[in-house]
Amino acid sequence: MEYKSETKNCQNCKKDFTIEPDDFGFYEKIKVPPPTFCPKCRLQRRMTWRNDWHLFKKKDALTGEEIFSFLPDESPVKIYDRDYWISGAWDPMKYGQEYDFSRSFFEQFYELLLKVPLPAHSMFNVVNCNYCTNANNIKGCYLVRGASFTEDSAYIIWDQESKNCLDSHMTNKCELSYGNVDTSACYRTFFSVDCESSQELILCKDCVGCNSCFGSIGLRNKSYYIFNVQYKREEYLKKITEFNLGSNGALQLLKEKAYQHWTNYPQKFIHSRQNVNVSGDYIYESKNAHECYRVRGVEDSKFIQNILTGPVKDCYDYGNYGDNAELVYECLVAGSGVYNIKFTTQVISNVKNLTYCVLCFPSNSDLFGCVSLRHKQYCILNKQYTKEEYEELVPKIIKHMNEMPYINQRGIVYKYGEFFPSEFSYLPYKATAAYEWFPLSEKDAKTQGFLWYDTVKQNYKV
């Protein structure tokens, strides 16, 4: 079928946006209607369900003890200690409920969300990482967020496979490094930006394949450069000693000098490498990837954020994780073998055919509107069905969602094809990634229908 571009009016911000022919092809492939929110509003809505950095204390619904959680105590949902939640010692199916065709789907789902306990942390396969969140396969870390396969590191945000690193952001396979932003495969690198496959760098930017450089920018396969001037090895080591880097005062002056030096050189228009037909920024080893930001190994996809572990193929409106993901639409935090999942958040490890699910992992398939299920199939609102019953009931529910949609106080119509309403999130707007990317005042947030409530001041004793 040949599609044509169409201009739609966003029912949230009331601005026009364009749906391209390739977009229609994707929506047909994954069997969803075209969106009624523009890309920006879709992103903002999804991110109201994402807490990137904050840690709170919240009462464990089982023990009554205060434990660290990604959810504030004021959140109306219940939590269990993460290890207990995943242990199988309790049964989330006992909260299952019959679908009520006299009420909207989203209202019924929200009732279920308030009843079924969630894990205190969004993490799995972690060892000795009590003060971390949004991570998997990490070990011996402290205050690390958004990381995978990280070891013995602290104060790291967004990392893949680094060891013994501190105070860094957007790093990948680094070791013994400190104070960096967007560095990959770097060893003993400090206060550097956009560097790759290098070692012994200090205050460098956009250096690749370099060794022992200071304050330089744009170098390729160079050694012993200071402010883009080459020295002999002995001269270089002598100059570094004279800089007196053990003095914080001297270091701060050198930082200012380096930052000023960087501005004298042209800057690349995009952070990218080994791509074909891409748009966005921080894109690596990708093909036909558009409006993508901080991605690696993404193909035939659009509107993607923070996916650094491929392959990821045929996905739209998807943020955070990856690692063998295909046919993902309007989802958040999903990875490690996910296939055909829609309008879902926090699902990982071999899941497929999930629709409108929250924190269902691992090894689930064919779920609709479920919360906290593990190793289940053919469930709706946490109630078990046979394969035949499930396949007969789901189309009826989708039809019902279109005939009796949820309509919020602003008049936004939520039929099948919309992500969860922001007002049903388990997080207040100010604690979400949406607030970081789309900051709003309390008045404006409430006017736009986002949750806003105060949380207890984080004033804990050491």
CSV table of C-alpha atoms in Angstrom, one decimal:
chain,number,residue,atom,x,y,z
A,1,MET,CA,0.0,0.0,0.0
A,2,GLU,CA,1.3,3.5,-0.9
A,3,TYR,CA,1.0,6.1,1.9
A,4,LYS,CA,1.0,9.8,1.7
A,5,SER,CA,2.1,12.4,4.3
A,6,GLU,CA,-0.7,13.8,6.4
A,7,THR,CA,-0.8,16.8,8.7
A,8,LYS,CA,-2.5,16.2,12.0
A,9,ASN,CA,-3.4,18.6,14.9
A,10,CYS,CA,-2.1,17.4,18.3
A,11,GLN,CA,-5.0,17.0,20.7
A,12,ASN,CA,-2.7,18.0,23.6
A,13,CYS,CA,-0.7,21.1,22.4
A,14,LYS,CA,-3.1,22.0,19.5
A,15,LYS,CA,-0.1,22.4,17.1
A,16,ASP,CA,0.1,20.7,13.7
A,17,PHE,CA,2.5,17.8,13.1
A,18,THR,CA,3.2,15.6,10.1
A,19,ILE,CA,2.9,11.9,9.8
A,20,GLU,CA,5.2,10.6,7.0
A,21,PRO,CA,4.5,7.7,4.6
A,22,ASP,CA,7.2,5.5,6.4
A,23,ASP,CA,5.4,6.3,9.7
A,24,PHE,CA,2.1,5.0,8.4
A,25,GLY,CA,3.9,1.8,7.2
A,26,PHE,CA,5.2,1.3,10.8
A,27,TYR,CA,1.8,1.8,12.4
A,28,GLU,CA,0.3,-0.8,10.0
A,29,LYS,CA,3.1,-3.2,10.7
A,30,ILE,CA,2.6,-3.0,14.5
A,31,LYS,CA,-1.2,-2.8,14.1
A,32,VAL,CA,-1.9,0.5,15.9
A,33,PRO,CA,-3.8,3.7,14.9
A,34,PRO,CA,-1.8,6.8,14.0
A,35,PRO,CA,-1.0,9.0,17.0
A,36,THR,CA,-3.1,11.9,18.1
A,37,PHE,CA,-0.3,13.5,20.1
A,38,CYS,CA,2.7,15.2,18.3
A,39,PRO,CA,6.2,13.6,18.9
A,40,LYS,CA,7.1,16.2,21.6
A,41,CYS,CA,3.9,15.7,23.5
A,42,ARG,CA,4.2,11.9,23.2
A,43,LEU,CA,7.8,12.1,24.6
A,44,GLN,CA,6.7,14.3,27.5
A,45,ARG,CA,3.8,12.0,28.4
A,46,ARG,CA,6.0,8.9,28.4
A,47,MET,CA,8.7,10.6,30.5
A,48,THR,CA,6.2,11.4,33.2
A,49,TRP,CA,6.5,7.7,34.0
A,50,ARG,CA,10.3,7.8,34.3
A,51,ASN,CA,12.4,8.8,37.3
A,52,ASP,CA,16.0,9.1,36.1
A,53,TRP,CA,18.0,10.1,39.1
A,54,HIS,CA,16.0,10.6,42.4
A,55,LEU,CA,16.1,8.2,45.3
A,56,PHE,CA,13.5,8.3,48.1
A,57,LYS,CA,12.5,6.4,51.2
A,58,LYS,CA,9.2,4.7,51.1
A,59,LYS,CA,7.5,2.1,53.4
A,60,ASP,CA,7.7,-1.5,52.4
A,61,ALA,CA,4.1,-2.7,52.1
A,62,LEU,CA,5.1,-6.1,53.5
A,63,THR,CA,7.4,-5.1,56.5
A,64,GLY,CA,6.4,-1.5,57.1
A,65,GLU,CA,10.1,-0.5,57.1
A,66,GLU,CA,11.4,2.5,55.2
A,67,ILE,CA,13.5,1.4,52.3
A,68,PHE,CA,15.2,3.2,49.5
A,69,SER,CA,13.0,3.5,46.4
A,70,PHE,CA,12.6,5.2,43.1
A,71,LEU,CA,9.1,6.1,44.3
A,72,PRO,CA,8.4,8.8,46.9
A,73,ASP,CA,6.5,7.8,50.1
A,74,GLU,CA,3.7,10.1,48.9
A,75,SER,CA,3.1,8.0,45.8
A,76,PRO,CA,-0.1,6.1,46.1
A,77,VAL,CA,1.3,2.8,44.8
A,78,LYS,CA,2.6,0.0,47.0
A,79,ILE,CA,6.2,-1.3,47.0
A,80,TYR,CA,8.1,-4.4,48.1
A,81,ASP,CA,11.8,-4.8,48.6
A,82,ARG,CA,13.2,-5.6,45.2
A,83,ASP,CA,14.7,-9.0,46.1
A,84,TYR,CA,11.4,-10.1,47.7
A,85,TRP,CA,9.4,-8.7,44.8
A,86,ILE,CA,11.3,-10.8,42.3
A,87,SER,CA,11.7,-13.9,44.5
A,88,GLY,CA,8.3,-15.6,43.7
A,89,ALA,CA,7.3,-15.6,47.4
A,90,TRP,CA,4.2,-13.7,46.6
A,91,ASP,CA,1.6,-14.0,43.9
A,92,PRO,CA,0.6,-10.9,41.8
A,93,MET,CA,-2.2,-12.9,40.2
A,94,LYS,CA,-4.3,-12.7,43.4
A,95,TYR,CA,-5.0,-9.1,42.4
A,96,GLY,CA,-6.5,-10.2,39.1
A,97,GLN,CA,-9.8,-8.7,38.1
A,98,GLU,CA,-12.5,-9.2,35.5
A,99,TYR,CA,-12.7,-6.7,32.7
A,100,ASP,CA,-15.7,-4.4,33.2
A,101,PHE,CA,-17.2,-3.3,29.9
A,102,SER,CA,-19.2,-0.6,31.7
A,103,ARG,CA,-16.1,1.4,32.5
A,104,SER,CA,-13.1,2.7,30.6
A,105,PHE,CA,-9.9,0.5,30.4
A,106,PHE,CA,-7.6,3.2,31.8
A,107,GLU,CA,-9.7,3.6,34.9
A,108,GLN,CA,-9.7,-0.1,35.5
A,109,PHE,CA,-5.9,-0.3,34.9
A,110,TYR,CA,-5.2,2.5,37.4
A,111,GLU,CA,-7.2,0.6,40.1
A,112,LEU,CA,-5.0,-2.4,39.5
A,113,LEU,CA,-1.8,-0.3,39.6
A,114,LEU,CA,-2.8,1.0,43.0
A,115,LYS,CA,-3.3,-2.6,44.4
A,116,VAL,CA,-0.4,-4.6,43.0
A,117,PRO,CA,3.0,-4.0,44.7
A,118,LEU,CA,5.9,-2.8,42.6
A,119,PRO,CA,9.6,-3.3,43.2
A,120,ALA,CA,11.3,-0.6,45.2
A,121,HIS,CA,14.1,-0.3,42.6
A,122,SER,CA,14.2,-0.5,38.8
A,123,MET,CA,17.1,-2.8,38.7
A,124,PHE,CA,18.0,-6.5,38.0
A,125,ASN,CA,21.1,-8.6,38.2
A,126,VAL,CA,22.9,-6.3,40.7
A,127,VAL,CA,25.4,-7.0,43.4
A,128,ASN,CA,26.2,-4.6,46.3
A,129,CYS,CA,24.5,-1.6,44.7
A,130,ASN,CA,22.0,-0.5,47.3
A,131,TYR,CA,22.1,3.2,46.4
A,132,CYS,CA,21.7,2.8,42.6
A,133,THR,CA,18.7,2.8,40.3
A,134,ASN,CA,17.7,2.3,36.7
A,135,ALA,CA,20.5,-0.3,36.2
A,136,ASN,CA,21.2,-3.9,35.2
A,137,ASN,CA,24.1,-6.2,35.6
A,138,ILE,CA,26.1,-3.8,37.8
A,139,LYS,CA,28.4,-4.7,40.7
A,140,GLY,CA,30.0,-2.7,43.5
A,141,CYS,CA,28.6,0.7,42.5
A,142,TYR,CA,27.4,3.7,44.5
A,143,LEU,CA,25.0,6.3,43.3
A,144,VAL,CA,25.1,5.1,39.8
A,145,ARG,CA,22.1,5.6,37.5
A,146,GLY,CA,21.1,4.4,34.1
A,147,ALA,CA,23.9,1.9,33.8
A,148,SER,CA,24.6,-1.6,32.4
A,149,PHE,CA,27.5,-3.9,33.2
A,150,THR,CA,29.3,-1.2,35.3
A,151,GLU,CA,31.6,-2.3,38.1
A,152,ASP,CA,33.2,-0.6,41.1
A,153,SER,CA,32.2,2.9,40.1
A,154,ALA,CA,30.4,5.9,41.7
A,155,TYR,CA,28.5,9.0,40.8
A,156,ILE,CA,28.0,7.8,37.2
A,157,ILE,CA,25.0,8.6,35.0
A,158,TRP,CA,24.4,6.6,31.8
A,159,ASP,CA,27.2,4.2,31.5
A,160,GLN,CA,27.9,0.9,29.7
A,161,GLU,CA,30.6,-1.6,30.8
A,162,SER,CA,32.9,0.8,32.6
A,163,LYS,CA,35.1,-0.1,35.6
A,164,ASN,CA,36.6,2.0,38.4
A,165,CYS,CA,35.2,5.3,37.2
A,166,LEU,CA,33.9,8.3,39.1
A,167,ASP,CA,31.9,11.5,38.4
A,168,SER,CA,31.1,10.9,34.7
A,169,HIS,CA,28.2,11.1,32.3
A,170,MET,CA,27.5,9.2,29.1
A,171,THR,CA,30.5,6.8,29.2
A,172,ASN,CA,31.1,3.5,27.6
A,173,LYS,CA,33.8,0.9,28.3
A,174,CYS,CA,36.1,3.3,30.2
A,175,GLU,CA,38.4,2.4,33.1
A,176,LEU,CA,40.2,4.4,35.8
A,177,SER,CA,38.7,7.6,34.5
A,178,TYR,CA,37.2,10.6,36.2
A,179,GLY,CA,35.1,13.7,35.4
A,180,ASN,CA,34.3,12.9,31.8
A,181,VAL,CA,31.3,13.4,29.5
A,182,ASP,CA,30.7,11.2,26.4
A,183,THR,CA,33.9,9.1,26.4
A,184,SER,CA,34.2,5.6,25.0
A,185,ALA,CA,36.9,3.0,25.5
A,186,CYS,CA,39.1,5.4,27.3
A,187,TYR,CA,41.7,4.6,30.0
A,188,ARG,CA,43.0,7.0,32.6
A,189,THR,CA,41.2,9.9,31.1
A,190,PHE,CA,40.2,13.0,33.1
A,191,PHE,CA,37.9,16.0,32.6
A,192,SER,CA,37.5,15.2,28.9
A,193,VAL,CA,34.6,15.4,26.5
A,194,ASP,CA,33.7,13.4,23.3
A,195,CYS,CA,36.8,11.3,23.3
A,196,GLU,CA,37.2,7.7,22.2
A,197,SER,CA,39.8,4.8,22.2
A,198,SER,CA,42.4,6.9,24.0
A,199,GLN,CA,44.4,6.8,27.2
A,200,GLU,CA,46.1,9.3,29.5
A,201,LEU,CA,44.0,12.3,28.3
A,202,ILE,CA,43.5,15.4,30.5
A,203,LEU,CA,41.1,18.2,29.5
A,204,CYS,CA,40.8,17.0,25.9
A,205,LYS,CA,37.8,17.2,23.5
A,206,ASP,CA,37.0,15.2,20.4
A,207,CYS,CA,40.2,13.2,20.5
A,208,VAL,CA,40.2,9.7,19.0
A,209,GLY,CA,43.0,7.1,19.2
A,210,CYS,CA,45.2,9.4,21.2
A,211,ASN,CA,47.7,8.9,24.0
A,212,SER,CA,49.1,11.3,26.6
A,213,CYS,CA,47.5,14.6,25.5
A,214,PHE,CA,46.5,17.7,27.5
A,215,GLY,CA,44.1,20.5,26.8
A,216,SER,CA,43.8,19.5,23.1
A,217,ILE,CA,40.8,19.2,20.7
A,218,GLY,CA,40.2,17.4,17.4
A,219,LEU,CA,43.2,15.1,17.4
A,220,ARG,CA,43.4,11.7,15.7
A,221,ASN,CA,46.0,9.1,16.6
A,222,LYS,CA,48.4,11.6,18.2
A,223,SER,CA,50.6,11.5,21.3
A,224,TYR,CA,52.2,14.1,23.6
A,225,TYR,CA,50.2,17.1,22.6
A,226,ILE,CA,49.6,20.1,24.9
A,227,PHE,CA,47.0,22.7,23.7
A,228,ASN,CA,47.4,21.1,20.2
A,229,VAL,CA,51.1,21.6,20.1
A,230,GLN,CA,53.3,18.4,19.9
A,231,TYR,CA,56.2,17.8,22.3
A,232,LYS,CA,58.7,15.1,22.7
A,233,ARG,CA,57.9,12.6,25.4
A,234,GLU,CA,60.4,14.0,27.9
A,235,GLU,CA,59.3,17.5,27.3
A,236,TYR,CA,55.6,16.5,27.6
A,237,LEU,CA,56.1,14.8,31.0
A,238,LYS,CA,58.1,17.8,32.3
A,239,LYS,CA,55.4,20.2,31.3
A,240,ILE,CA,52.7,18.1,32.9
A,241,THR,CA,54.7,18.1,36.2
A,242,GLU,CA,55.1,21.9,36.0
A,243,PHE,CA,51.3,22.3,35.7
A,244,ASN,CA,51.1,21.1,39.3
A,245,LEU,CA,47.8,19.2,38.8
A,246,GLY,CA,47.7,18.2,42.5
A,247,SER,CA,46.7,21.8,43.3
A,248,ASN,CA,43.0,22.5,42.9
A,249,GLY,CA,43.7,26.1,42.2
A,250,ALA,CA,46.1,25.3,39.4
A,251,LEU,CA,43.7,22.7,38.0
A,252,GLN,CA,40.8,25.2,37.9
A,253,LEU,CA,42.9,27.8,36.0
A,254,LEU,CA,44.0,25.1,33.5
A,255,LYS,CA,40.3,24.1,33.0
A,256,GLU,CA,39.4,27.6,32.0
A,257,LYS,CA,42.3,27.8,29.7
A,258,ALA,CA,41.4,24.5,28.0
A,259,TYR,CA,37.7,25.4,27.6
A,260,GLN,CA,38.7,28.7,26.0
A,261,HIS,CA,41.2,26.9,23.8
A,262,TRP,CA,38.5,24.5,22.6
A,263,THR,CA,36.4,27.4,21.3
A,264,ASN,CA,39.1,28.3,18.8
A,265,TYR,CA,38.4,25.2,16.7
A,266,PRO,CA,35.4,24.1,14.6
A,267,GLN,CA,33.0,21.8,16.2
A,268,LYS,CA,31.4,18.9,14.5
A,269,PHE,CA,27.7,19.4,13.8
A,270,ILE,CA,26.7,16.0,15.2
A,271,HIS,CA,28.2,13.3,17.5
A,272,SER,CA,28.1,10.3,15.2
A,273,ARG,CA,30.1,7.4,13.8
A,274,GLN,CA,29.5,4.6,11.2
A,275,ASN,CA,25.9,5.7,10.3
A,276,VAL,CA,23.8,5.6,7.2
A,277,ASN,CA,20.8,8.0,6.8
A,278,VAL,CA,20.4,9.2,10.3
A,279,SER,CA,19.3,12.4,12.1
A,280,GLY,CA,19.5,13.5,15.7
A,281,ASP,CA,22.7,13.5,17.9
A,282,TYR,CA,25.0,11.0,19.6
A,283,ILE,CA,24.2,8.3,17.0
A,284,TYR,CA,26.5,5.4,16.4
A,285,GLU,CA,26.5,2.4,14.1
A,286,SER,CA,22.9,3.0,13.0
A,287,LYS,CA,20.9,3.0,9.8
A,288,ASN,CA,17.7,4.7,8.8
A,289,ALA,CA,17.4,6.2,12.3
A,290,HIS,CA,15.7,9.5,12.6
A,291,GLU,CA,15.1,11.9,15.4
A,292,CYS,CA,17.2,9.6,17.5
A,293,TYR,CA,19.4,10.8,20.5
A,294,ARG,CA,22.1,8.8,22.2
A,295,VAL,CA,21.6,5.6,20.4
A,296,ARG,CA,23.8,2.7,19.1
A,297,GLY,CA,22.9,-0.1,16.8
A,298,VAL,CA,19.4,1.3,15.8
A,299,GLU,CA,17.9,0.5,12.4
A,300,ASP,CA,14.6,1.6,10.7
A,301,SER,CA,13.5,3.5,13.7
A,302,LYS,CA,12.3,6.9,14.8
A,303,PHE,CA,11.9,9.1,17.9
A,304,ILE,CA,14.3,7.0,20.0
A,305,GLN,CA,16.3,8.1,23.1
A,306,ASN,CA,19.0,6.5,25.3
A,307,ILE,CA,19.4,3.1,23.5
A,308,LEU,CA,23.1,2.2,23.6
A,309,THR,CA,22.9,-1.5,23.3
A,310,GLY,CA,21.7,-2.9,19.9
A,311,PRO,CA,20.4,-4.4,17.9
A,312,VAL,CA,17.2,-2.3,17.9
A,313,LYS,CA,15.0,-2.6,14.8
A,314,ASP,CA,11.6,-1.2,13.7
A,315,CYS,CA,10.9,0.8,16.8
A,316,TYR,CA,9.1,4.2,17.3
A,317,ASP,CA,8.7,6.4,20.3
A,318,TYR,CA,10.9,4.3,22.5
A,319,GLY,CA,13.3,5.3,25.3
A,320,ASN,CA,15.9,3.6,27.5
A,321,TYR,CA,17.6,0.2,27.2
A,322,GLY,CA,17.6,-1.9,24.0
A,323,ASP,CA,19.6,-5.0,23.6
A,324,ASN,CA,17.8,-7.0,21.0
A,325,ALA,CA,14.5,-5.1,20.7
A,326,GLU,CA,12.1,-5.2,17.7
A,327,LEU,CA,8.7,-3.8,17.0
A,328,VAL,CA,8.5,-1.6,20.1
A,329,TYR,CA,6.1,1.4,20.1
A,330,GLU,CA,5.4,4.0,22.7
A,331,CYS,CA,7.4,2.2,25.4
A,332,LEU,CA,9.8,3.2,28.1
A,333,VAL,CA,12.6,1.1,29.8
A,334,ALA,CA,12.4,-2.1,27.8
A,335,GLY,CA,15.2,-4.5,26.7
A,336,SER,CA,17.1,-7.8,26.6
A,337,GLY,CA,14.9,-9.6,24.1
A,338,VAL,CA,11.7,-7.7,23.7
A,339,TYR,CA,9.4,-8.1,20.7
A,340,ASN,CA,6.1,-6.5,19.7
A,341,ILE,CA,5.4,-4.5,22.8
A,342,LYS,CA,3.2,-1.4,22.9
A,343,PHE,CA,2.2,1.3,25.4
A,344,THR,CA,4.3,-0.3,28.1
A,345,THR,CA,7.0,0.6,30.7
A,346,GLN,CA,9.6,-1.3,32.7
A,347,VAL,CA,9.6,-4.7,30.9
A,348,ILE,CA,12.8,-6.6,30.3
A,349,SER,CA,14.3,-10.0,29.6
A,350,ASN,CA,12.5,-12.1,27.0
A,351,VAL,CA,9.1,-10.6,26.8
A,352,LYS,CA,6.8,-10.4,23.7
A,353,ASN,CA,3.3,-9.4,22.7
A,354,LEU,CA,2.7,-7.1,25.7
A,355,THR,CA,0.3,-4.2,25.6
A,356,TYR,CA,-0.4,-1.7,28.4
A,357,CYS,CA,1.8,-3.4,31.0
A,358,VAL,CA,3.9,-2.1,33.8
A,359,LEU,CA,6.9,-3.8,35.5
A,360,CYS,CA,6.2,-7.3,34.0
A,361,PHE,CA,9.4,-9.3,33.8
A,362,PRO,CA,11.0,-11.7,33.1
A,363,SER,CA,9.8,-14.1,30.4
A,364,ASN,CA,6.2,-12.9,29.8
A,365,SER,CA,4.2,-13.0,26.7
A,366,ASP,CA,0.7,-12.2,25.5
A,367,LEU,CA,-0.3,-9.8,28.4
A,368,PHE,CA,-2.8,-6.9,28.2
A,369,GLY,CA,-3.1,-4.4,31.0
A,370,CYS,CA,-1.0,-6.3,33.6
A,371,VAL,CA,1.2,-5.2,36.5
A,372,SER,CA,4.1,-7.0,38.2
A,373,LEU,CA,3.7,-10.3,36.5
A,374,ARG,CA,6.5,-12.8,36.0
A,375,HIS,CA,6.7,-15.9,33.7
A,376,LYS,CA,3.0,-15.5,32.7
A,377,GLN,CA,1.1,-15.8,29.4
A,378,TYR,CA,-2.5,-15.0,28.3
A,379,CYS,CA,-3.4,-12.6,31.2
A,380,ILE,CA,-5.6,-9.5,31.2
A,381,LEU,CA,-5.7,-7.2,34.3
A,382,ASN,CA,-3.6,-9.9,36.1
A,383,LYS,CA,-6.3,-12.6,35.5
A,384,GLN,CA,-5.4,-15.8,33.8
A,385,TYR,CA,-7.2,-16.9,30.5
A,386,THR,CA,-6.7,-19.7,28.1
A,387,LYS,CA,-5.2,-18.9,24.7
A,388,GLU,CA,-8.6,-19.0,23.0
A,389,GLU,CA,-10.2,-16.9,25.6
A,390,TYR,CA,-7.4,-14.3,25.5
A,391,GLU,CA,-7.4,-14.0,21.7
A,392,GLU,CA,-11.2,-13.6,21.7
A,393,LEU,CA,-11.3,-11.0,24.6
A,394,VAL,CA,-8.5,-8.7,23.6
A,395,PRO,CA,-10.1,-7.5,20.3
A,396,LYS,CA,-13.3,-6.8,22.3
A,397,ILE,CA,-11.4,-4.7,24.8
A,398,ILE,CA,-9.7,-2.7,22.0
A,399,LYS,CA,-13.1,-2.1,20.5
A,400,HIS,CA,-14.5,-1.1,23.8
A,401,MET,CA,-11.6,1.3,24.4
A,402,ASN,CA,-12.5,3.1,21.2
A,403,GLU,CA,-16.2,3.2,21.9
A,404,MET,CA,-15.9,4.1,25.6
A,405,PRO,CA,-12.6,6.0,25.9
A,406,TYR,CA,-11.2,7.6,29.0
A,407,ILE,CA,-11.6,11.4,28.8
A,408,ASN,CA,-9.6,13.4,31.3
A,409,GLN,CA,-10.4,16.8,32.9
A,410,ARG,CA,-8.8,18.7,30.0
A,411,GLY,CA,-10.9,16.8,27.5
A,412,ILE,CA,-8.1,14.7,26.1
A,413,VAL,CA,-9.5,11.5,24.7
A,414,TYR,CA,-7.7,8.3,25.4
A,415,LYS,CA,-8.7,5.5,23.0
A,416,TYR,CA,-6.6,2.5,22.1
A,417,GLY,CA,-3.3,3.7,20.8
A,418,GLU,CA,-2.5,6.3,23.5
A,419,PHE,CA,0.2,5.8,26.2
A,420,PHE,CA,-0.9,5.8,29.8
A,421,PRO,CA,-2.4,9.2,30.9
A,422,SER,CA,0.2,11.3,32.9
A,423,GLU,CA,-2.3,11.8,35.7
A,424,PHE,CA,-2.1,8.0,36.4
A,425,SER,CA,1.6,8.0,36.8
A,426,TYR,CA,3.2,6.7,40.1
A,427,LEU,CA,5.5,9.8,40.1
A,428,PRO,CA,4.9,13.5,40.7
A,429,TYR,CA,6.0,15.6,37.7
A,430,LYS,CA,8.9,17.2,39.4
A,431,ALA,CA,10.5,13.8,40.1
A,432,THR,CA,10.4,12.7,36.5
A,433,ALA,CA,12.5,13.0,33.4
A,434,ALA,CA,9.7,15.0,31.9
A,435,TYR,CA,10.4,17.8,34.3
A,436,GLU,CA,14.1,17.8,33.4
A,437,TRP,CA,13.4,17.9,29.7
A,438,PHE,CA,10.3,20.1,29.8
A,439,PRO,CA,10.5,22.1,33.0
A,440,LEU,CA,7.2,23.7,34.2
A,441,SER,CA,6.1,25.7,37.2
A,442,GLU,CA,3.6,24.1,39.6
A,443,LYS,CA,0.8,26.2,38.1
A,444,ASP,CA,1.6,25.3,34.5
A,445,ALA,CA,2.1,21.6,35.3
A,446,LYS,CA,-1.3,21.4,37.0
A,447,THR,CA,-2.9,23.4,34.1
A,448,GLN,CA,-1.5,20.9,31.6
A,449,GLY,CA,-2.8,18.0,33.7
A,450,PHE,CA,0.4,16.7,35.2
A,451,LEU,CA,0.6,15.4,38.8
A,452,TRP,CA,2.2,17.8,41.3
A,453,TYR,CA,2.6,17.2,45.0
A,454,ASP,CA,5.4,17.8,47.5
A,455,THR,CA,7.7,15.1,48.7
A,456,VAL,CA,9.4,14.9,52.0
A,457,LYS,CA,12.7,16.7,52.0
A,458,GLN,CA,15.6,14.3,51.5
A,459,ASN,CA,17.4,15.1,54.7
A,460,TYR,CA,18.8,11.7,55.8
A,461,LYS,CA,21.5,11.1,58.4
A,462,VAL,CA,24.6,9.3,57.2
